Amino acid sequence: MSATRITPPPVLLSFAAAAVLYALLARPDPTMLVPLVGALALTGAVWRLLRTLNVPHAARWAAVTLALPATALNAGLLGRSDAMWAVPCLLALDAAIQRRHGMMMLWCGLGLMCGPQALLFAPFVVALLISRRVPIATWLPGLAFTMAVLLLAPSSHDLGVLRWRPFLGTGHAWSLLTAVLPLDHAQVAGLAIVGTIGAIAWYVARLSARPPISPVRLLPVALLATLVTTALSTGGFVLAGVIAAAWAISVQDRRAWRVAVLIQAASALSITGDLTGQHTLGTVAFIAVALATWLVVRPLAGPAANDNAPMAGAWRRGPLPPLPAM
């Protein structure tokens, strides 16, 4: 069921509200410039994505996303620049919608240069290449660039705000294990790796069977990949938040809006739990993420609505066509 379409406020009003919010959250630190620039670049990437999807008032909506809790709290309050690696991932999604697979791979390689957290987006890219049966000659240059980045990039960044934080913080299933089971950090990390690899394998197998047709349907598919891999890094909330927002803005659907709100709430609760040490907030954040994931995966895993026949059983593998006679 579709909700009444919402008209966003003017761009200047959104930027003014965001400026006040960041001024209240930001610390007087010279390194804060990098997260703030990253947040602005993320807004530009959202605008590009919405333009590709022909969303009305794309600039206005992009300005609104600047003040999303997942972005504002991450950049302003914590001083992290997770938006810097999320920007190439969004541009890779934009290239995927336009079926520019070589450019998609190049953007992914650039994302890895900005931060290893860009690997959170890899399941979507791999599944899309397989499902569309993209010729190797098309995406091989991008793959070579990505591999070169992995091999040649320094193991640690010069900027302290660009850091890998696996299995830390709250808001994912693995943070709850430490509260209910006598497990140390290494044991939780091992379980997280095994569980996440299994979820990624399921995701790639399902999407590889047959991809969605409509470009806008790639948004929840990409969002699901990010939600599946968010257990590896608390920074995944930034990318998941903007993809969910772009999806809700594009379709103006109640389910999409609920998912977007749940992810933003989970991000705010997770960050607050990290800062205050309140594990109860982490539990609530995990419940919000789990509910958002369920809302995304339920229609994708089953048959589509009756009024959208081409999508019926889109995630179910059908019999292969017979081979031509020799």
mmCIF file of C-alpha atoms in Angstrom:
data_model
loop_
_atom_site.group_PDB
_atom_site.id
_atom_site.type_symbol
_atom_site.label_atom_id
_atom_site.label_comp_id
_atom_site.label_asym_id
_atom_site.label_seq_id
_atom_site.Cartn_x
_atom_site.Cartn_y
_atom_site.Cartn_z
ATOM 1 C CA MET A 1 0.000 0.000 0.000
ATOM 2 C CA SER A 2 1.384 3.394 -0.993
ATOM 3 C CA ALA A 3 1.353 6.354 1.301
ATOM 4 C CA THR A 4 0.578 9.931 0.344
ATOM 5 C CA ARG A 5 3.563 11.410 -1.433
ATOM 6 C CA ILE A 6 5.573 13.769 0.746
ATOM 7 C CA THR A 7 7.020 17.043 -0.508
ATOM 8 C CA PRO A 8 10.467 17.818 0.947
ATOM 9 C CA PRO A 9 11.355 21.264 2.339
ATOM 10 C CA PRO A 10 13.466 23.729 0.327
ATOM 11 C CA VAL A 11 17.167 22.980 0.010
ATOM 12 C CA LEU A 12 18.296 26.042 1.966
ATOM 13 C CA LEU A 13 16.000 25.206 4.869
ATOM 14 C CA SER A 14 17.327 21.645 5.057
ATOM 15 C CA PHE A 15 20.934 22.827 4.917
ATOM 16 C CA ALA A 16 20.266 25.422 7.620
ATOM 17 C CA ALA A 17 18.710 22.805 9.904
ATOM 18 C CA ALA A 18 21.612 20.423 9.232
ATOM 19 C CA ALA A 19 24.144 23.178 9.955
ATOM 20 C CA VAL A 20 22.553 23.818 13.341
ATOM 21 C CA LEU A 21 22.489 20.099 14.100
ATOM 22 C CA TYR A 22 26.151 19.589 13.187
ATOM 23 C CA ALA A 23 27.153 22.699 15.130
ATOM 24 C CA LEU A 24 25.524 21.241 18.235
ATOM 25 C CA LEU A 25 27.063 17.806 17.753
ATOM 26 C CA ALA A 26 30.510 18.565 16.380
ATOM 27 C CA ARG A 27 33.531 18.837 18.640
ATOM 28 C CA PRO A 28 36.083 21.669 18.279
ATOM 29 C CA ASP A 29 38.592 19.420 16.541
ATOM 30 C CA PRO A 30 40.488 20.148 13.287
ATOM 31 C CA THR A 31 39.976 16.552 12.133
ATOM 32 C CA MET A 32 36.207 17.138 12.113
ATOM 33 C CA LEU A 33 36.582 18.687 8.664
ATOM 34 C CA VAL A 34 36.988 15.251 7.065
ATOM 35 C CA PRO A 35 33.714 13.791 8.435
ATOM 36 C CA LEU A 36 31.819 16.951 7.527
ATOM 37 C CA VAL A 37 33.153 16.915 3.970
ATOM 38 C CA GLY A 38 32.236 13.243 3.791
ATOM 39 C CA ALA A 39 28.670 13.991 4.880
ATOM 40 C CA LEU A 40 28.345 16.633 2.156
ATOM 41 C CA ALA A 41 29.773 14.243 -0.433
ATOM 42 C CA LEU A 42 27.268 11.618 0.710
ATOM 43 C CA THR A 43 24.476 14.095 0.092
ATOM 44 C CA GLY A 44 25.773 14.631 -3.441
ATOM 45 C CA ALA A 45 25.850 10.871 -4.059
ATOM 46 C CA VAL A 46 22.258 10.544 -2.854
ATOM 47 C CA TRP A 47 21.260 13.353 -5.229
ATOM 48 C CA ARG A 48 22.936 11.543 -8.127
ATOM 49 C CA LEU A 49 21.140 8.300 -7.247
ATOM 50 C CA LEU A 50 17.755 9.991 -6.973
ATOM 51 C CA ARG A 51 18.336 11.759 -10.286
ATOM 52 C CA THR A 52 19.070 8.426 -11.955
ATOM 53 C CA LEU A 53 15.781 7.080 -10.580
ATOM 54 C CA ASN A 54 13.920 10.189 -11.845
ATOM 55 C CA VAL A 55 12.688 11.087 -8.365
ATOM 56 C CA PRO A 56 10.927 14.481 -8.190
ATOM 57 C CA HIS A 57 12.665 17.123 -6.048
ATOM 58 C CA ALA A 58 15.888 15.087 -5.981
ATOM 59 C CA ALA A 59 17.986 18.006 -4.700
ATOM 60 C CA ARG A 60 15.549 18.739 -1.888
ATOM 61 C CA TRP A 61 15.444 15.127 -0.780
ATOM 62 C CA ALA A 62 19.220 14.822 -0.900
ATOM 63 C CA ALA A 63 19.547 17.854 1.369
ATOM 64 C CA VAL A 64 17.185 16.200 3.858
ATOM 65 C CA THR A 65 19.397 13.103 4.058
ATOM 66 C CA LEU A 66 22.264 15.267 5.340
ATOM 67 C CA ALA A 67 20.550 15.372 8.731
ATOM 68 C CA LEU A 68 19.814 11.655 9.030
ATOM 69 C CA PRO A 69 20.791 10.372 12.500
ATOM 70 C CA ALA A 70 23.045 7.658 11.060
ATOM 71 C CA THR A 71 24.998 10.320 9.173
ATOM 72 C CA ALA A 72 24.852 13.260 11.574
ATOM 73 C CA LEU A 73 25.656 11.331 14.757
ATOM 74 C CA ASN A 74 28.425 9.353 13.064
ATOM 75 C CA ALA A 75 30.126 12.409 11.596
ATOM 76 C CA GLY A 76 29.239 15.155 14.052
ATOM 77 C CA LEU A 77 29.203 13.376 17.416
ATOM 78 C CA LEU A 78 31.720 10.572 16.893
ATOM 79 C CA GLY A 79 33.934 12.297 14.320
ATOM 80 C CA ARG A 80 34.013 9.249 12.034
ATOM 81 C CA SER A 81 34.267 9.562 8.273
ATOM 82 C CA ASP A 82 32.327 6.443 7.311
ATOM 83 C CA ALA A 83 30.595 8.565 4.682
ATOM 84 C CA MET A 84 33.869 8.705 2.724
ATOM 85 C CA TRP A 85 33.696 5.007 1.828
ATOM 86 C CA ALA A 86 29.891 5.003 1.614
ATOM 87 C CA VAL A 87 29.971 7.585 -1.206
ATOM 88 C CA PRO A 88 31.727 5.280 -3.742
ATOM 89 C CA CYS A 89 29.373 2.469 -2.740
ATOM 90 C CA LEU A 90 26.365 4.667 -3.530
ATOM 91 C CA LEU A 91 27.910 5.658 -6.846
ATOM 92 C CA ALA A 92 28.542 1.967 -7.553
ATOM 93 C CA LEU A 93 24.831 1.348 -6.923
ATOM 94 C CA ASP A 94 24.016 4.197 -9.295
ATOM 95 C CA ALA A 95 26.258 2.610 -11.945
ATOM 96 C CA ALA A 96 24.582 -0.761 -11.354
ATOM 97 C CA ILE A 97 21.165 0.754 -12.013
ATOM 98 C CA GLN A 98 22.498 2.184 -15.277
ATOM 99 C CA ARG A 99 24.059 -1.232 -16.081
ATOM 100 C CA ARG A 100 27.549 0.309 -16.256
ATOM 101 C CA HIS A 101 29.260 -2.655 -14.669
ATOM 102 C CA GLY A 102 32.840 -1.635 -15.375
ATOM 103 C CA MET A 103 32.257 1.728 -13.679
ATOM 104 C CA MET A 104 30.555 -0.069 -10.804
ATOM 105 C CA MET A 105 33.726 -2.082 -10.197
ATOM 106 C CA LEU A 106 35.896 1.019 -10.384
ATOM 107 C CA TRP A 107 33.762 2.790 -7.786
ATOM 108 C CA CYS A 108 34.048 -0.256 -5.528
ATOM 109 C CA GLY A 109 37.833 -0.134 -5.813
ATOM 110 C CA LEU A 110 37.800 3.556 -4.920
ATOM 111 C CA GLY A 111 35.618 2.748 -1.924
ATOM 112 C CA LEU A 112 38.227 0.296 -0.673
ATOM 113 C CA MET A 113 40.838 3.034 -0.955
ATOM 114 C CA CYS A 114 38.704 5.159 1.373
ATOM 115 C CA GLY A 115 38.055 2.393 3.878
ATOM 116 C CA PRO A 116 37.948 -1.411 4.097
ATOM 117 C CA GLN A 117 34.335 -1.153 5.261
ATOM 118 C CA ALA A 118 33.434 -0.834 1.564
ATOM 119 C CA LEU A 119 33.690 -4.626 1.515
ATOM 120 C CA LEU A 120 30.240 -4.534 3.147
ATOM 121 C CA PHE A 121 28.869 -3.750 -0.314
ATOM 122 C CA ALA A 122 30.737 -6.593 -2.056
ATOM 123 C CA PRO A 123 27.970 -9.250 -1.804
ATOM 124 C CA PHE A 124 25.624 -7.061 -3.840
ATOM 125 C CA VAL A 125 28.249 -6.443 -6.523
ATOM 126 C CA VAL A 126 29.219 -10.110 -6.792
ATOM 127 C CA ALA A 127 25.615 -11.307 -6.918
ATOM 128 C CA LEU A 128 24.705 -8.711 -9.537
ATOM 129 C CA LEU A 129 27.599 -9.646 -11.806
ATOM 130 C CA ILE A 130 26.621 -13.305 -11.610
ATOM 131 C CA SER A 131 22.894 -12.775 -12.037
ATOM 132 C CA ARG A 132 23.310 -10.506 -15.058
ATOM 133 C CA ARG A 133 25.949 -12.835 -16.523
ATOM 134 C CA VAL A 134 28.231 -9.894 -17.215
ATOM 135 C CA PRO A 135 31.058 -10.853 -19.609
ATOM 136 C CA ILE A 136 34.443 -11.045 -17.958
ATOM 137 C CA ALA A 137 35.895 -8.600 -20.485
ATOM 138 C CA THR A 138 33.442 -5.972 -19.243
ATOM 139 C CA TRP A 139 34.284 -6.034 -15.562
ATOM 140 C CA LEU A 140 37.821 -7.416 -15.548
ATOM 141 C CA PRO A 141 39.521 -3.947 -15.572
ATOM 142 C CA GLY A 142 37.472 -2.921 -12.566
ATOM 143 C CA LEU A 143 38.313 -6.163 -10.787
ATOM 144 C CA ALA A 144 42.013 -5.659 -11.518
ATOM 145 C CA PHE A 145 41.826 -2.161 -10.041
ATOM 146 C CA THR A 146 40.020 -3.484 -6.970
ATOM 147 C CA MET A 147 42.608 -6.223 -6.447
ATOM 148 C CA ALA A 148 45.421 -3.693 -6.850
ATOM 149 C CA VAL A 149 43.838 -1.570 -4.136
ATOM 150 C CA LEU A 150 43.603 -4.564 -1.800
ATOM 151 C CA LEU A 151 47.237 -5.508 -2.407
ATOM 152 C CA LEU A 152 48.866 -2.078 -2.497
ATOM 153 C CA ALA A 153 46.793 0.025 -0.108
ATOM 154 C CA PRO A 154 48.358 0.549 3.325
ATOM 155 C CA SER A 155 47.011 -1.593 6.111
ATOM 156 C CA SER A 156 46.168 1.479 8.170
ATOM 157 C CA HIS A 157 45.061 4.949 7.175
ATOM 158 C CA ASP A 158 46.876 8.114 8.136
ATOM 159 C CA LEU A 159 43.688 9.689 9.439
ATOM 160 C CA GLY A 160 42.528 8.268 12.732
ATOM 161 C CA VAL A 161 38.904 8.844 11.823
ATOM 162 C CA LEU A 162 39.232 6.274 9.002
ATOM 163 C CA ARG A 163 39.467 3.115 11.015
ATOM 164 C CA TRP A 164 38.149 -0.400 10.906
ATOM 165 C CA ARG A 165 35.963 -1.257 13.890
ATOM 166 C CA PRO A 166 34.832 -4.886 13.506
ATOM 167 C CA PHE A 167 32.573 -6.456 16.117
ATOM 168 C CA LEU A 168 32.582 -3.357 18.273
ATOM 169 C CA GLY A 169 29.653 -1.404 19.599
ATOM 170 C CA THR A 170 26.015 -2.398 19.773
ATOM 171 C CA GLY A 171 23.158 -2.962 17.389
ATOM 172 C CA HIS A 172 23.912 -6.402 15.958
ATOM 173 C CA ALA A 173 23.288 -9.980 17.048
ATOM 174 C CA TRP A 174 26.872 -10.629 18.076
ATOM 175 C CA SER A 175 26.854 -7.863 20.677
ATOM 176 C CA LEU A 176 24.090 -9.734 22.490
ATOM 177 C CA LEU A 177 26.142 -12.899 22.846
ATOM 178 C CA THR A 178 28.527 -11.252 25.267
ATOM 179 C CA ALA A 179 25.563 -10.373 27.473
ATOM 180 C CA VAL A 180 24.047 -13.868 27.629
ATOM 181 C CA LEU A 181 27.041 -16.183 27.115
ATOM 182 C CA PRO A 182 30.510 -16.283 28.729
ATOM 183 C CA LEU A 183 32.351 -15.541 25.476
ATOM 184 C CA ASP A 184 35.426 -13.409 24.988
ATOM 185 C CA HIS A 185 36.061 -11.016 22.116
ATOM 186 C CA ALA A 186 37.853 -13.573 19.931
ATOM 187 C CA GLN A 187 35.048 -16.125 20.275
ATOM 188 C CA VAL A 188 32.381 -13.562 19.394
ATOM 189 C CA ALA A 189 34.447 -12.434 16.400
ATOM 190 C CA GLY A 190 34.741 -16.028 15.169
ATOM 191 C CA LEU A 191 30.998 -16.614 15.456
ATOM 192 C CA ALA A 192 30.326 -13.317 13.693
ATOM 193 C CA ILE A 193 32.582 -14.259 10.779
ATOM 194 C CA VAL A 194 31.025 -17.709 10.347
ATOM 195 C CA GLY A 195 27.465 -16.429 10.675
ATOM 196 C CA THR A 196 27.986 -13.526 8.322
ATOM 197 C CA ILE A 197 29.682 -15.690 5.673
ATOM 198 C CA GLY A 198 26.699 -18.035 5.778
ATOM 199 C CA ALA A 199 24.259 -15.151 5.376
ATOM 200 C CA ILE A 200 26.300 -13.745 2.473
ATOM 201 C CA ALA A 201 26.327 -17.143 0.750
ATOM 202 C CA TRP A 202 22.542 -17.348 1.052
ATOM 203 C CA TYR A 203 22.150 -13.817 -0.270
ATOM 204 C CA VAL A 204 24.383 -14.351 -3.318
ATOM 205 C CA ALA A 205 22.709 -17.659 -4.143
ATOM 206 C CA ARG A 206 19.215 -16.153 -4.006
ATOM 207 C CA LEU A 207 20.007 -13.050 -6.035
ATOM 208 C CA SER A 208 22.028 -14.992 -8.578
ATOM 209 C CA ALA A 209 18.968 -17.084 -9.423
ATOM 210 C CA ARG A 210 17.165 -14.223 -11.148
ATOM 211 C CA PRO A 211 17.582 -10.497 -10.492
ATOM 212 C CA PRO A 212 14.796 -7.952 -10.034
ATOM 213 C CA ILE A 213 13.734 -6.156 -13.199
ATOM 214 C CA SER A 214 12.846 -2.624 -12.146
ATOM 215 C CA PRO A 215 15.833 -0.359 -11.326
ATOM 216 C CA VAL A 216 14.202 0.889 -8.142
ATOM 217 C CA ARG A 217 13.936 -2.730 -6.949
ATOM 218 C CA LEU A 218 17.716 -2.865 -6.798
ATOM 219 C CA LEU A 219 17.590 -0.518 -3.788
ATOM 220 C CA PRO A 220 16.074 -2.997 -1.295
ATOM 221 C CA VAL A 221 18.321 -5.721 -2.723
ATOM 222 C CA ALA A 222 21.415 -3.570 -2.098
ATOM 223 C CA LEU A 223 20.022 -2.592 1.304
ATOM 224 C CA LEU A 224 19.627 -6.234 2.269
ATOM 225 C CA ALA A 225 23.275 -6.907 1.435
ATOM 226 C CA THR A 226 24.312 -4.030 3.679
ATOM 227 C CA LEU A 227 22.066 -5.187 6.522
ATOM 228 C CA VAL A 228 23.447 -8.730 6.265
ATOM 229 C CA THR A 229 27.023 -7.486 6.560
ATOM 230 C CA THR A 230 26.398 -4.763 9.160
ATOM 231 C CA ALA A 231 27.392 -7.294 11.837
ATOM 232 C CA LEU A 232 30.993 -6.848 10.675
ATOM 233 C CA SER A 233 31.144 -3.135 11.390
ATOM 234 C CA THR A 234 29.040 -0.541 13.188
ATOM 235 C CA GLY A 235 29.864 1.843 10.341
ATOM 236 C CA GLY A 236 27.477 -0.087 8.096
ATOM 237 C CA PHE A 237 24.594 1.944 9.499
ATOM 238 C CA VAL A 238 25.661 4.963 7.430
ATOM 239 C CA LEU A 239 25.412 3.148 4.091
ATOM 240 C CA ALA A 240 22.300 1.218 5.091
ATOM 241 C CA GLY A 241 20.654 4.417 6.281
ATOM 242 C CA VAL A 242 21.085 6.367 3.045
ATOM 243 C CA ILE A 243 20.105 3.405 0.835
ATOM 244 C CA ALA A 244 16.969 2.873 2.908
ATOM 245 C CA ALA A 245 16.176 6.587 2.736
ATOM 246 C CA ALA A 246 16.675 6.641 -1.048
ATOM 247 C CA TRP A 247 14.399 3.615 -1.390
ATOM 248 C CA ALA A 248 11.656 5.178 0.753
ATOM 249 C CA ILE A 249 11.920 8.489 -1.086
ATOM 250 C CA SER A 250 11.755 6.744 -4.462
ATOM 251 C CA VAL A 251 8.751 4.505 -3.879
ATOM 252 C CA GLN A 252 6.944 6.533 -1.158
ATOM 253 C CA ASP A 253 5.735 3.239 0.291
ATOM 254 C CA ARG A 254 4.789 2.671 3.928
ATOM 255 C CA ARG A 255 6.932 -0.446 4.221
ATOM 256 C CA ALA A 256 9.969 1.379 2.849
ATOM 257 C CA TRP A 257 9.406 4.297 5.233
ATOM 258 C CA ARG A 258 9.160 1.892 8.173
ATOM 259 C CA VAL A 259 12.452 0.261 7.187
ATOM 260 C CA ALA A 260 14.158 3.652 6.855
ATOM 261 C CA VAL A 261 12.902 4.798 10.272
ATOM 262 C CA LEU A 262 13.915 1.526 11.948
ATOM 263 C CA ILE A 263 17.470 1.742 10.583
ATOM 264 C CA GLN A 264 17.866 5.357 11.696
ATOM 265 C CA ALA A 265 16.510 4.471 15.139
ATOM 266 C CA ALA A 266 18.879 1.512 15.386
ATOM 267 C CA SER A 267 21.820 3.723 14.471
ATOM 268 C CA ALA A 268 20.918 6.325 17.092
ATOM 269 C CA LEU A 269 20.411 3.658 19.754
ATOM 270 C CA SER A 270 23.651 1.911 18.835
ATOM 271 C CA ILE A 271 25.707 5.102 19.059
ATOM 272 C CA THR A 272 24.032 6.118 22.310
ATOM 273 C CA GLY A 273 24.683 2.665 23.741
ATOM 274 C CA ASP A 274 28.357 2.912 22.775
ATOM 275 C CA LEU A 275 28.758 6.304 24.438
ATOM 276 C CA THR A 276 26.817 5.520 27.622
ATOM 277 C CA GLY A 277 27.641 1.841 28.037
ATOM 278 C CA GLN A 278 23.944 0.962 28.252
ATOM 279 C CA HIS A 279 23.677 -2.551 26.805
ATOM 280 C CA THR A 280 19.884 -2.362 26.913
ATOM 281 C CA LEU A 281 19.994 0.209 24.111
ATOM 282 C CA GLY A 282 22.066 -2.225 22.063
ATOM 283 C CA THR A 283 19.409 -4.887 22.520
ATOM 284 C CA VAL A 284 16.681 -2.516 21.323
ATOM 285 C CA ALA A 285 18.893 -1.482 18.388
ATOM 286 C CA PHE A 286 19.351 -5.116 17.376
ATOM 287 C CA ILE A 287 15.590 -5.674 17.511
ATOM 288 C CA ALA A 288 15.096 -2.669 15.234
ATOM 289 C CA VAL A 289 17.691 -3.972 12.746
ATOM 290 C CA ALA A 290 16.173 -7.461 12.809
ATOM 291 C CA LEU A 291 12.689 -6.072 12.161
ATOM 292 C CA ALA A 292 13.960 -3.878 9.314
ATOM 293 C CA THR A 293 15.763 -6.865 7.786
ATOM 294 C CA TRP A 294 12.612 -8.960 7.994
ATOM 295 C CA LEU A 295 10.536 -6.252 6.308
ATOM 296 C CA VAL A 296 13.074 -6.107 3.471
ATOM 297 C CA VAL A 297 13.636 -9.825 2.969
ATOM 298 C CA ARG A 298 10.038 -11.061 3.254
ATOM 299 C CA PRO A 299 8.714 -9.763 -0.106
ATOM 300 C CA LEU A 300 12.022 -10.417 -1.873
ATOM 301 C CA ALA A 301 12.176 -14.044 -0.810
ATOM 302 C CA GLY A 302 8.611 -14.793 -1.864
ATOM 303 C CA PRO A 303 6.498 -14.259 -4.968
ATOM 304 C CA ALA A 304 5.631 -10.729 -6.003
ATOM 305 C CA ALA A 305 2.185 -9.193 -5.949
ATOM 306 C CA ASN A 306 -0.395 -10.335 -8.474
ATOM 307 C CA ASP A 307 -0.345 -6.982 -10.225
ATOM 308 C CA ASN A 308 3.350 -7.364 -11.005
ATOM 309 C CA ALA A 309 3.486 -10.619 -12.899
ATOM 310 C CA PRO A 310 7.018 -10.246 -14.328
ATOM 311 C CA MET A 311 8.377 -10.214 -10.777
ATOM 312 C CA ALA A 312 6.525 -13.350 -9.655
ATOM 313 C CA GLY A 313 9.053 -15.765 -8.160
ATOM 314 C CA ALA A 314 11.885 -13.383 -9.038
ATOM 315 C CA TRP A 315 14.096 -14.896 -6.344
ATOM 316 C CA ARG A 316 13.263 -18.505 -7.193
ATOM 317 C CA ARG A 317 15.342 -20.495 -9.591
ATOM 318 C CA GLY A 318 13.287 -21.896 -12.460
ATOM 319 C CA PRO A 319 14.185 -24.646 -14.889
ATOM 320 C CA LEU A 320 16.810 -23.783 -17.467
ATOM 321 C CA PRO A 321 15.659 -23.544 -21.108
ATOM 322 C CA PRO A 322 16.450 -26.599 -23.257
ATOM 323 C CA LEU A 323 19.745 -26.574 -25.107
ATOM 324 C CA PRO A 324 19.570 -26.061 -28.876
ATOM 325 C CA ALA A 325 19.941 -29.144 -31.030
ATOM 326 C CA MET A 326 23.465 -29.807 -32.236
#
